[in-house]
XYZ file of C-alpha atoms in Angstrom:
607
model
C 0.000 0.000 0.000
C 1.689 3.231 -0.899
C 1.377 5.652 2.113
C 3.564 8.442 2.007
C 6.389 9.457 4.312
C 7.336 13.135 4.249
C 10.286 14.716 6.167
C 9.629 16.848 8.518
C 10.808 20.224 9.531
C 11.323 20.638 13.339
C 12.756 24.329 14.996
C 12.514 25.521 18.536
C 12.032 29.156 19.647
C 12.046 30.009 23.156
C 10.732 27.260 24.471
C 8.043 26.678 21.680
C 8.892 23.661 18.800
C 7.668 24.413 15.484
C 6.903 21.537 13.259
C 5.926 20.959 9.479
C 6.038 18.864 6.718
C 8.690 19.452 3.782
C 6.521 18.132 1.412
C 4.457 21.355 0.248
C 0.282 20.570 -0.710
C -0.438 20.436 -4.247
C -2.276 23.050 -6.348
C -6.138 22.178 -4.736
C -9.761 22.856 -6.856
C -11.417 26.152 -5.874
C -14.455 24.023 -4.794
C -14.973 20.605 -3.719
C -17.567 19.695 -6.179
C -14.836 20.380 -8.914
C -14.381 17.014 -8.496
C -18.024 15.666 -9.329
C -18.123 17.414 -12.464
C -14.872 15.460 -13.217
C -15.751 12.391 -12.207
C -19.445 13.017 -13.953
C -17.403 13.225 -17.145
C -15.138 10.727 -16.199
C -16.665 8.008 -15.070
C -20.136 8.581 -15.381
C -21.981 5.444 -15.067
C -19.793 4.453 -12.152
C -21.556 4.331 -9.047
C -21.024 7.096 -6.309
C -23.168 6.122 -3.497
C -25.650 3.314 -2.780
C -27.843 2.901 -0.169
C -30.453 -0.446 0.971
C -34.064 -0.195 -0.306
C -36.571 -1.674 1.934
C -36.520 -4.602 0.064
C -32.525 -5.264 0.373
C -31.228 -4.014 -2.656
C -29.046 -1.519 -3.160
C -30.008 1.628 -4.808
C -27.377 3.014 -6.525
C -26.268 6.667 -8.151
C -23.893 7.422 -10.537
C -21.751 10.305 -10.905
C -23.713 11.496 -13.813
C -26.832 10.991 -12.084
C -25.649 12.794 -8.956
C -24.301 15.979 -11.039
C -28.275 15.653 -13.037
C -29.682 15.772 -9.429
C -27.447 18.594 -7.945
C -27.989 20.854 -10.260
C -31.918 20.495 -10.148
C -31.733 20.686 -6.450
C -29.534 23.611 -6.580
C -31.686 25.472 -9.390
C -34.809 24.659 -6.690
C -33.139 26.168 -3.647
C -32.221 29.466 -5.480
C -36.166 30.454 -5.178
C -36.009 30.401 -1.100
C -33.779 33.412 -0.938
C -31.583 31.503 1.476
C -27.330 32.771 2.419
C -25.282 31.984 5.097
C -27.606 34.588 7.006
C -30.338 31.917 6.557
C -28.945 28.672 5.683
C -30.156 25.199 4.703
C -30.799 22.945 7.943
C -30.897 19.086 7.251
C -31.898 17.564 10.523
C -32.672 14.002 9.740
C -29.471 11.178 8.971
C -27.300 9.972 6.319
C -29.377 8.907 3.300
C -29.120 9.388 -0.277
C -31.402 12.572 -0.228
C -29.681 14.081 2.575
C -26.146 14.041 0.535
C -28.351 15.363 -2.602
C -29.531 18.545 -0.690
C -26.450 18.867 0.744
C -24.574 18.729 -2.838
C -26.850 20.836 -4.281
C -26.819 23.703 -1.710
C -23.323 23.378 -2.563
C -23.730 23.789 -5.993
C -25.579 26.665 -5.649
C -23.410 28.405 -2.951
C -25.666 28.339 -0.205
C -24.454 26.946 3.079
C -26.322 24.294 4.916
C -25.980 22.536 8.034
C -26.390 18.778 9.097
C -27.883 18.625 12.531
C -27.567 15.893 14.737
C -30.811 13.793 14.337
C -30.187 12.852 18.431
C -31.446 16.819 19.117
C -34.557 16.033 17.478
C -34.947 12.383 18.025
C -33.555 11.376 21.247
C -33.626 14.812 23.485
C -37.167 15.860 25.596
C -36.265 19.552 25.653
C -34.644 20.090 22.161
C -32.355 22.752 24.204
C -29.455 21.984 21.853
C -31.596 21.758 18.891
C -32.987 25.555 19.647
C -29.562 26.388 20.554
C -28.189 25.888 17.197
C -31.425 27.302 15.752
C -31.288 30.528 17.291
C -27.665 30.945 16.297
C -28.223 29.483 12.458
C -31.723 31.229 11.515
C -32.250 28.821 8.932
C -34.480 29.637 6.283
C -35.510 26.008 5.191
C -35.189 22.780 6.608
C -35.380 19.312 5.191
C -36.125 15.913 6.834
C -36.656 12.068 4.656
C -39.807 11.572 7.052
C -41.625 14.505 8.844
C -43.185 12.253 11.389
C -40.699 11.431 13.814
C -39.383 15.283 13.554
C -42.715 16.943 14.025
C -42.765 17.257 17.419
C -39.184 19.008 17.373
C -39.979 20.903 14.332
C -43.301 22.171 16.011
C -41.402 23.092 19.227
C -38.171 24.782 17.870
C -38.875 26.182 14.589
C -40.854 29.637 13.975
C -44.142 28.599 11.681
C -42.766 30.517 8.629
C -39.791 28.367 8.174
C -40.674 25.756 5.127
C -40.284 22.615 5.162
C -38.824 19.728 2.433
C -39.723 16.351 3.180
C -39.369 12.603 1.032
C -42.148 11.326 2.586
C -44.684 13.101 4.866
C -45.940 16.574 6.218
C -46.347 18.854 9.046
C -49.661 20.057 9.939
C -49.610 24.471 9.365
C -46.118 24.203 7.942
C -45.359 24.859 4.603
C -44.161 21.861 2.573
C -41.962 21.009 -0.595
C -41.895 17.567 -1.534
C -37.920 16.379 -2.330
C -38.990 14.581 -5.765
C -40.320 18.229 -7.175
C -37.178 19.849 -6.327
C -35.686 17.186 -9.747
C -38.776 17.849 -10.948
C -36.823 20.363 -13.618
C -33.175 20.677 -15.135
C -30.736 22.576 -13.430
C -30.259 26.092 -15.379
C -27.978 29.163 -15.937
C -28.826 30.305 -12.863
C -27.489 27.297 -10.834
C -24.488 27.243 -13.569
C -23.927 31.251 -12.604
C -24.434 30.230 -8.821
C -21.554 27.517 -8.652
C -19.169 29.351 -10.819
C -19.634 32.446 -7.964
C -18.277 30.614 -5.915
C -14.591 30.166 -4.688
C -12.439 28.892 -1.874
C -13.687 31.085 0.717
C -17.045 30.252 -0.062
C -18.709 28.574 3.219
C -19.729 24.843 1.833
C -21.205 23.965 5.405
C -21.685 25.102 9.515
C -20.687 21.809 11.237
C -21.095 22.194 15.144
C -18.962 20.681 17.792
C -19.848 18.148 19.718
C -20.354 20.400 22.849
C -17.861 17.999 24.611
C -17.147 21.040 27.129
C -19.967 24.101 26.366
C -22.573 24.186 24.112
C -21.902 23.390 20.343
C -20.303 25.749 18.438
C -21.232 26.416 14.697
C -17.749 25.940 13.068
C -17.568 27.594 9.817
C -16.261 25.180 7.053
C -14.980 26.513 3.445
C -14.656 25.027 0.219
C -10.788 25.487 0.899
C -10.870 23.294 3.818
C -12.527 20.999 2.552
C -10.447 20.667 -0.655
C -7.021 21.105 1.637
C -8.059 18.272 3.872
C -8.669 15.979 1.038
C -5.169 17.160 -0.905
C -3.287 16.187 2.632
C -5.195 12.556 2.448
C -4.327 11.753 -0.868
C -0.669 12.948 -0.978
C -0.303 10.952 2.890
C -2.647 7.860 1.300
C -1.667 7.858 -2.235
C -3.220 4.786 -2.719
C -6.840 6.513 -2.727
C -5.463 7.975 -6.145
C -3.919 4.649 -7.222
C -7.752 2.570 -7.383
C -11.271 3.684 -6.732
C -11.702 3.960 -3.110
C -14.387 1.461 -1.684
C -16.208 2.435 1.262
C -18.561 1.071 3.457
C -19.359 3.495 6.120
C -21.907 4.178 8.730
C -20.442 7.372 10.806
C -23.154 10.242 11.039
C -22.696 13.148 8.008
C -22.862 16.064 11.251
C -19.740 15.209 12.192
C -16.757 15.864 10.495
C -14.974 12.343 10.173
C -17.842 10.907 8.303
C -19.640 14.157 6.431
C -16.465 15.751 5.788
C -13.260 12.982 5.942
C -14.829 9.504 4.414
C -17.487 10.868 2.184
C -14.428 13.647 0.681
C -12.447 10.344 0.173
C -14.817 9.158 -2.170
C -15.661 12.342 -3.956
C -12.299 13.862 -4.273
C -11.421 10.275 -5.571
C -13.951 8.898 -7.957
C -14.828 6.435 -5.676
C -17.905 4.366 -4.557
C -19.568 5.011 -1.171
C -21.511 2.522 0.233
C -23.831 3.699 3.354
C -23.858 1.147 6.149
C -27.301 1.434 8.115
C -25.986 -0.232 10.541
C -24.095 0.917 14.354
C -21.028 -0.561 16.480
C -24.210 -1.751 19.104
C -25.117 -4.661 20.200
C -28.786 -4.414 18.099
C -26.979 -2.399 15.563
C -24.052 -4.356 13.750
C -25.497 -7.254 12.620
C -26.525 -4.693 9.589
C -22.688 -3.774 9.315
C -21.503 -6.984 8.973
C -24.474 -8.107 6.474
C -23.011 -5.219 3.928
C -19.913 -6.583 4.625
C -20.787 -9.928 3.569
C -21.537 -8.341 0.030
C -19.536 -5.585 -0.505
C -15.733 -5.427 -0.027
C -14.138 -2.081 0.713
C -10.919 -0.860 -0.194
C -10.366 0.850 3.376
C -12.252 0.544 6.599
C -12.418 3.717 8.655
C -14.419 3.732 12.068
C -14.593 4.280 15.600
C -12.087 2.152 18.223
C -15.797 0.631 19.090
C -16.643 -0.650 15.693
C -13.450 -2.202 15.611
C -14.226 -3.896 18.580
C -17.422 -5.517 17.509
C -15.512 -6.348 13.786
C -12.672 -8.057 15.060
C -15.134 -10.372 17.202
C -16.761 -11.266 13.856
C -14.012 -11.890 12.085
C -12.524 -13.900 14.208
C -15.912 -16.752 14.192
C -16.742 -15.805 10.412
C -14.696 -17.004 7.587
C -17.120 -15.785 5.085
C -16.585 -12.723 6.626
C -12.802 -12.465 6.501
C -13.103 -13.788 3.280
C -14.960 -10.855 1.786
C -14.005 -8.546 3.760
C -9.783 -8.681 3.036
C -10.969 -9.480 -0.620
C -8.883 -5.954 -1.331
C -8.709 -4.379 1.793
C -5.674 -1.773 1.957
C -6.114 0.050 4.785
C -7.314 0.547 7.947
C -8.495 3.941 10.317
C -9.470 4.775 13.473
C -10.481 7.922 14.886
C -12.652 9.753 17.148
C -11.033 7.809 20.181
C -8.083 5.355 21.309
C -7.993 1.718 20.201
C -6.732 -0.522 22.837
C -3.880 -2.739 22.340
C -5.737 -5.526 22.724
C -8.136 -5.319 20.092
C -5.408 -4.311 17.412
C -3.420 -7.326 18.594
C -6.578 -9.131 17.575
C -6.610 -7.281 14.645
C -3.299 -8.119 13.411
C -3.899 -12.111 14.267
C -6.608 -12.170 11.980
C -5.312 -10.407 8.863
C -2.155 -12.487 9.046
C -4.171 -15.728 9.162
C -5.858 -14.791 6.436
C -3.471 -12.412 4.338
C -0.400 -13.509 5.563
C 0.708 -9.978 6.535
C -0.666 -7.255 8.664
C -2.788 -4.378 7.652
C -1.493 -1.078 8.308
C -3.709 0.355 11.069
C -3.573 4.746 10.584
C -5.088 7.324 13.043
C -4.229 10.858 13.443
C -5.094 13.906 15.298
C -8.349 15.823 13.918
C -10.915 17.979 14.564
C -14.148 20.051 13.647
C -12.101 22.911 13.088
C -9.407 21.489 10.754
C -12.085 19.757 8.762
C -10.862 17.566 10.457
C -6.884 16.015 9.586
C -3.731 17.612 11.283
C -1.292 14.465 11.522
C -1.300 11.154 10.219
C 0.294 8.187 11.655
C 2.928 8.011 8.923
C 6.119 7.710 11.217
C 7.795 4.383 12.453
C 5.826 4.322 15.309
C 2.538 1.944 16.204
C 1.071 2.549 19.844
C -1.940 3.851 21.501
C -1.563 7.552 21.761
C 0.172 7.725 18.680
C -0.640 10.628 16.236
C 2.344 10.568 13.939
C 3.704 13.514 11.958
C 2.300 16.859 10.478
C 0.363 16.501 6.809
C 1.344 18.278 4.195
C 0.114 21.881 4.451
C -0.018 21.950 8.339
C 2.300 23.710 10.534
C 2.015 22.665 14.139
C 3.509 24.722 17.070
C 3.675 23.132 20.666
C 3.296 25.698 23.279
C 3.799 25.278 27.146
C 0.501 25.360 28.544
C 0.321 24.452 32.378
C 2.985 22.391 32.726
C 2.700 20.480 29.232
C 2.197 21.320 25.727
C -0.294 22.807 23.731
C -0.979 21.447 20.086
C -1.836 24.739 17.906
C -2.260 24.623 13.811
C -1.994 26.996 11.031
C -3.118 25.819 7.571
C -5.910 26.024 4.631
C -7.582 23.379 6.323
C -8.278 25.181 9.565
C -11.275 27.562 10.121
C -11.613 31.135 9.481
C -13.554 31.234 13.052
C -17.102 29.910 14.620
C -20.109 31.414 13.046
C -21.427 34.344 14.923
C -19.068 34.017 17.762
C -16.296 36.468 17.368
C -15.141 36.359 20.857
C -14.802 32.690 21.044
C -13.097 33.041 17.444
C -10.584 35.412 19.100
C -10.609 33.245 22.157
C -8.740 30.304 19.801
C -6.388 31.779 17.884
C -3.003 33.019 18.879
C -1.218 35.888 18.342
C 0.589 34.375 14.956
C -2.592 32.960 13.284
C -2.152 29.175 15.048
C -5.772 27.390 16.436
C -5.159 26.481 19.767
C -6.746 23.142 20.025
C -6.819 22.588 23.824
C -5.170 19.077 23.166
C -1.723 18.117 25.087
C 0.481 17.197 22.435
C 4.019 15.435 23.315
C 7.097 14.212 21.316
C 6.827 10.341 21.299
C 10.853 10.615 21.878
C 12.526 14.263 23.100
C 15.491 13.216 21.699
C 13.893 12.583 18.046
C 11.418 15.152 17.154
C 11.079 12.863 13.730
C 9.666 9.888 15.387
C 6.134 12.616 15.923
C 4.147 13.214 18.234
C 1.567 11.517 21.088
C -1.412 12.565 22.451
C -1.411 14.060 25.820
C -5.202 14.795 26.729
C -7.031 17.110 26.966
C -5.174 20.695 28.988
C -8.998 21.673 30.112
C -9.865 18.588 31.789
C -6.393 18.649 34.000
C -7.417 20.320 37.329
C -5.333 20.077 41.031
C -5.261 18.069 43.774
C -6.104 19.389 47.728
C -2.361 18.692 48.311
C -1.697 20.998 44.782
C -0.564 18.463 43.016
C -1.453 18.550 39.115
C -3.739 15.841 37.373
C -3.364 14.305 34.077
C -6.179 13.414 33.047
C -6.445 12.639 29.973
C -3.989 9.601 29.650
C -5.150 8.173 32.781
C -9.022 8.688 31.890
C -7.727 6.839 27.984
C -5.712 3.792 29.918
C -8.576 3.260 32.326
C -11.143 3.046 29.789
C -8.719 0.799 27.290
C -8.136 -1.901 29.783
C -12.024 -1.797 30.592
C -12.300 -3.305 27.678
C -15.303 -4.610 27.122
C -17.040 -3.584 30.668
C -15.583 -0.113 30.726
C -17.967 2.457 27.959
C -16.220 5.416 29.820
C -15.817 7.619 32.786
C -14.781 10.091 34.997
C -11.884 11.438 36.645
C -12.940 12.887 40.047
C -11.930 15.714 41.509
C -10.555 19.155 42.125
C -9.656 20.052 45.179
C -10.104 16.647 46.653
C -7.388 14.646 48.466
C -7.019 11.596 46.303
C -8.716 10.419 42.967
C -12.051 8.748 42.383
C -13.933 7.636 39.146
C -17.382 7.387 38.508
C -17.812 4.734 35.569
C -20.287 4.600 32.628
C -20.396 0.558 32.630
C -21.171 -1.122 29.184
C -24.234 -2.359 30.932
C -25.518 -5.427 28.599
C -21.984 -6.639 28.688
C -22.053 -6.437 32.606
C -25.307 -8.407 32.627
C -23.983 -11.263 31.018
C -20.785 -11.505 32.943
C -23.244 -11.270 36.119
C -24.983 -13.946 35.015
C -28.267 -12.835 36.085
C -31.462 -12.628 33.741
C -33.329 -10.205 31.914
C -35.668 -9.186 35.015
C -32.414 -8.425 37.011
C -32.180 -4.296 37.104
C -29.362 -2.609 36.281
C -28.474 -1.584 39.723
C -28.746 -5.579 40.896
C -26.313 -6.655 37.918
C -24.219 -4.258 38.651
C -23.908 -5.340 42.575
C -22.932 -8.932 41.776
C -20.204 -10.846 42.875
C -18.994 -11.155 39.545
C -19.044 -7.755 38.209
C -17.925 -6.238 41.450
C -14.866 -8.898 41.415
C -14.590 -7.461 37.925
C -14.056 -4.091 38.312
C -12.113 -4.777 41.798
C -9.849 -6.560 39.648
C -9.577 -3.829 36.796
C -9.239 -1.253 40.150
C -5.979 -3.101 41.354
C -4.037 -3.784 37.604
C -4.898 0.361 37.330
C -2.795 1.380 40.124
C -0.356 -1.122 39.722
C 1.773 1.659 37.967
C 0.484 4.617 39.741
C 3.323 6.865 40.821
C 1.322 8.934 43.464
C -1.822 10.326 44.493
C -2.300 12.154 40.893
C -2.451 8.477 39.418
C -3.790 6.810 41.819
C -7.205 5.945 41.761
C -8.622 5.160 45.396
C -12.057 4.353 44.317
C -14.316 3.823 41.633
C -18.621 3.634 41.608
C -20.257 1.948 38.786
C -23.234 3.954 37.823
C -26.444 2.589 36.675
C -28.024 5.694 35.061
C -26.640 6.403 32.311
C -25.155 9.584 30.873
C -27.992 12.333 29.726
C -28.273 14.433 26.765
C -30.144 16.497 27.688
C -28.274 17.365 30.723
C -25.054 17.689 28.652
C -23.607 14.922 30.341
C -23.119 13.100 26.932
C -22.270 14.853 23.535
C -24.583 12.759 20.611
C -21.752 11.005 19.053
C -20.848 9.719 23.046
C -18.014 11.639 23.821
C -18.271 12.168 28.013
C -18.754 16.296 29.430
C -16.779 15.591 32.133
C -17.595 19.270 33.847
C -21.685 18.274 33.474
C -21.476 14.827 34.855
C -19.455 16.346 37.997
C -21.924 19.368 38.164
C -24.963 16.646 37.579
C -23.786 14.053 40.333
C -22.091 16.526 42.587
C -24.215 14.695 46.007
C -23.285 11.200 44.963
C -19.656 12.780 44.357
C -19.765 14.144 47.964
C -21.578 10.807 49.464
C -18.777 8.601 47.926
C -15.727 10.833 49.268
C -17.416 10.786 52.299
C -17.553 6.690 52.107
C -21.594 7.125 52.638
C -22.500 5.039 48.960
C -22.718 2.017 49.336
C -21.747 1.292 45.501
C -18.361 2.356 46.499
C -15.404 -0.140 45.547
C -12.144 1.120 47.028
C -8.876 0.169 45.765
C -6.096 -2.228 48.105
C -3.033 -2.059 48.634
C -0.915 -2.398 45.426
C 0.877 -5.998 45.353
């Protein structure tokens, strides 16, 4: 597989290291969909992106059909007066409509947004839903079904605000089916429209997850978006080499999957293949049945999904057999994959291949859209990020006590959509985004070897005694060797005089270690002898290689309600708020540093 290893550039300053990579980014398109009018011409009866019909077949559409259907789409939208002032919203999930609208607002140079279906769907209050309302004004919205949105729609949205559905209406609401928007050929107008606009033309608000605050609206251009894609293929030159293949499930409002995996594709001429299914228990049996019938060329998901796929492979020769068919690569992101499971990992493919396949990660994020590093140096470890892409200077600053990763590049945001203090808030005073992510050299002495992640420099708080906290690499070890009873947790907390953690069990895992039935409750499964022997267990190997009281955990509680939404305890995609789940459980906090819960388990003495 060819994967590209650029030198890097490495310089200190007073204290501050200043990396980049020598090899400089090609000349990029002015606008992402450049590259479906190419491939439209190109390849046009090549398929771009299928999805399952409700009977089980895939519907597929070309390149030529998907330039046909932008253009009509964009011609449509040009009548609803809409601008970045009043934007398109698309609150419902990935389907082949959804990446039609979103195309063809494109096309037409009007921005949209894709909204997490989860503030719609899942939340009671729609808070974060309104939130990103009230700072979007958007001046149409589209959902596949109006049903399950109504209520949301009804609650949030001002009555004048029209409405484009595939199937269904809302009751006072003004309402465009999807099929008349191809109803007529795109025109000089949309043709005018796309060639107006340019690289700084904003393609699409994507929000944060709203890990730490609430989301903010992070505006993404069509430079970005072609930058990111330039630094992929020069790093992966094998996406230029073959069609990439993908078979992907991650949700379009967030930037790995609506901005990183469906770019691949696109900027590629390659064939996207939309996985309904979910790294869940209910969920993956729909992965793995796309699996069985389509091989990909690369396989890019979350540490979870790897999880669940490596169990499968391992019982499934059919499924190894399709699914290394061409397989060239592999990607994780979003979190850190434990040891284990890419031990697993590499077992399998070498059984089967008779060599390894090369795992890649990286450091990214909403506001690089997304890619800063890539795994390309010698190393393979959790933690690892790797080495600057082309196009992306990093500078690690000292930050309380370690360093801060900060990036400069055309792949990094002009600022957050109607936020200019917060803008001003992450940028330094030479043009860098401060990330808020600990950054480290994997190896002082070698600044080529790249770079580890650190955690996050918000999270880190003091002890009583004033000792500092790490917490991000503790928080990432504690939840890797969890594996598979550990979904996350909690560092706790300032000010105290020794650590605690309050754990998000993965609670249908738990139940059938407990060995209890279905009518057990949570709170019962968790209080068995064999889960509590568990997570003693998983207590004790934790501290084995604790250094002091800013490593050491002294206890943990296993918590039976989950994290909340709505509460802010839990970002949609699942990333943990540690401030709201402290704020939220402040009195069982107290209770358990008081020794007054009895879900307590404390930690022995180390052997």
């Amino acid at each position: 597989m060819s994967i590209g290893h650029p030198a890097v550039e490495v310089r200190e300053e007073r204290g501050i290291l200043h990396m980049r990579s020598l090899e400089p980014l090609a000349p990029l398109p002015a606008r992402l969909l450049e590259r479906l009018v190419h491939w439209a011409e190109v390849r046009p009866e090549q398929t771009f992106i299928a999805a399952r019909e409700a009977g089980g077949d895939w519907c597929r559409v070309s390149y030529a059909q998907m330039l046909d259907s932008v253009r009509a789409i964009a011609q449509s939208l040009l009548g609803y007066g809409l601008s970045a002032e009043k934007p398109l919203a698309l609150l419902s999930g990935n389907d082949i409509e959804h990446l039609q609208m979103a195309l063809g607002a494109m096309y037409a140079g009007i921005p949209y947004c894709p909204v997490s279906p989860a503030y719609s769907l899942l939340s009671q209050d729609f808070a974060k839903l309104r939130h990103v309302c009230d700072l979007l004004q958007p001046g149409l919205v589209f959902v596949s079904e109006a049903a399950p949105f109504e209520r949301a729609i009804t609650a949030v949205l001002p009555a004048d605000v029209p409405l484009i559905t595939v199937r269904g209406e809302i009751a006072g609401r003004s309402r465009t089916s999807f099929a008349s928007l191809l109803a007529q050929p795109g025109g000089a107008e949309a043709e005018q429209a796309f060639a107006a606009t340019g690289p700084d033309s904003i393609a699409k608000f994507l929000f944060t997850s709203g890990s730490t605050k609430l989301p903010k609206a992070v505006i993404t251009t069509q430079r970005m978006l072609c930058a990111n894609q330039q630094m992929l293929l020069q790093t992966f030159p094998v996406f230029g080499e073959a069609p990439p293949v993908l078979v992907d499930w991650l949700p379009w409002n967030h930037t790995f999957g609506g901005s990183h995996n469906v770019g691949i594709v696109l900027y590629n001429g390659g064939t996207f293949y939309l996985d309904d299914g979910k790294p869940t228990a209910q969920g993956f049996a729909e992965t793995l049945r796309n699996l069985k019938e389509i091989s990909p060329t690369a396989y890019l998901t979350v540490p979870k999904g790897w999880e669940e796929l490596v169990s499968a492979l391992e019982r499934d020769g059919e499924l190894r057999e399709r699914f290394f068919k061409r397989i060239s690569l592999f990607f994780f992101a979003a979190a850190g994959l434990s040891q284990s499971t890419w031990d697993r990992l590499d077992k399998v493919a070498e059984q089967h291949c008779g060599e390894r396949i090369r795992m890649m990660a990286g450091l990214g994020m909403t506001e690089a859209a997304p890619s800063c590093t890539f795994t390309t140096g010698p190393l393979s470890m959790a933690g690892y990020i790797g080495l600057p892409a082309p196009g992306c200077e990093v500078r690690l600053v000292p930050v309380d006590g370690k360093f801060e990763g900060r990036f400069r590049g055309p792949h990094i945001m002009p600022g957050y959509w109607r936020s200019p203090q917060q803008t001003a808030e992450v940028f330094d005073e030479e043009g860098f985004y401060c990330s808020g992510d600990a950054i480290k050299l994997a190896d002082a002495s070698n600044p080529q070897l790249g770079l580890m992640f650190d955690g996050r420099i918000a999270e880190d708080f003091k002890l009583s005694s004033g000792v500092f906290v790490s917490v991000g690499p503790l928080r990432n070890r504690a939840v890797l060797e969890g594996t598979p009873y550990v979904q996350d947790l909690v560092i706790t907390a300032p000010d105290r005089e020794c650590l605690g953690a309050l754990v998000f069990p993965r609670l249908a895992e738990c139940r059938r270690l407990s060995g209890l039935g279905g009518e057990a409750s949570d709170a019962q499964v968790l209080a068995s002898p064999p889960v509590r022997q568990w997570f003693a267990d998983w207590l004790q190997r934790l501290n084995r290689e604790a250094s002091g009281n800013a490593s050491r955990v002294e206890w943990i509680a296993l918590l039976d309600e989950p994290a909340s939404i709505d509460r802010g305890e839990i970002t949609d995609k699942g990333s943990i708020n540690q401030r709201a789940v402290l704020q939220w459980r402040a009195g069982k906090v107290e209770a358990l540093y008081r020794g007054e819960d009895a879900s307590i388990l404390r930690a022995g003495p180390v052997a």
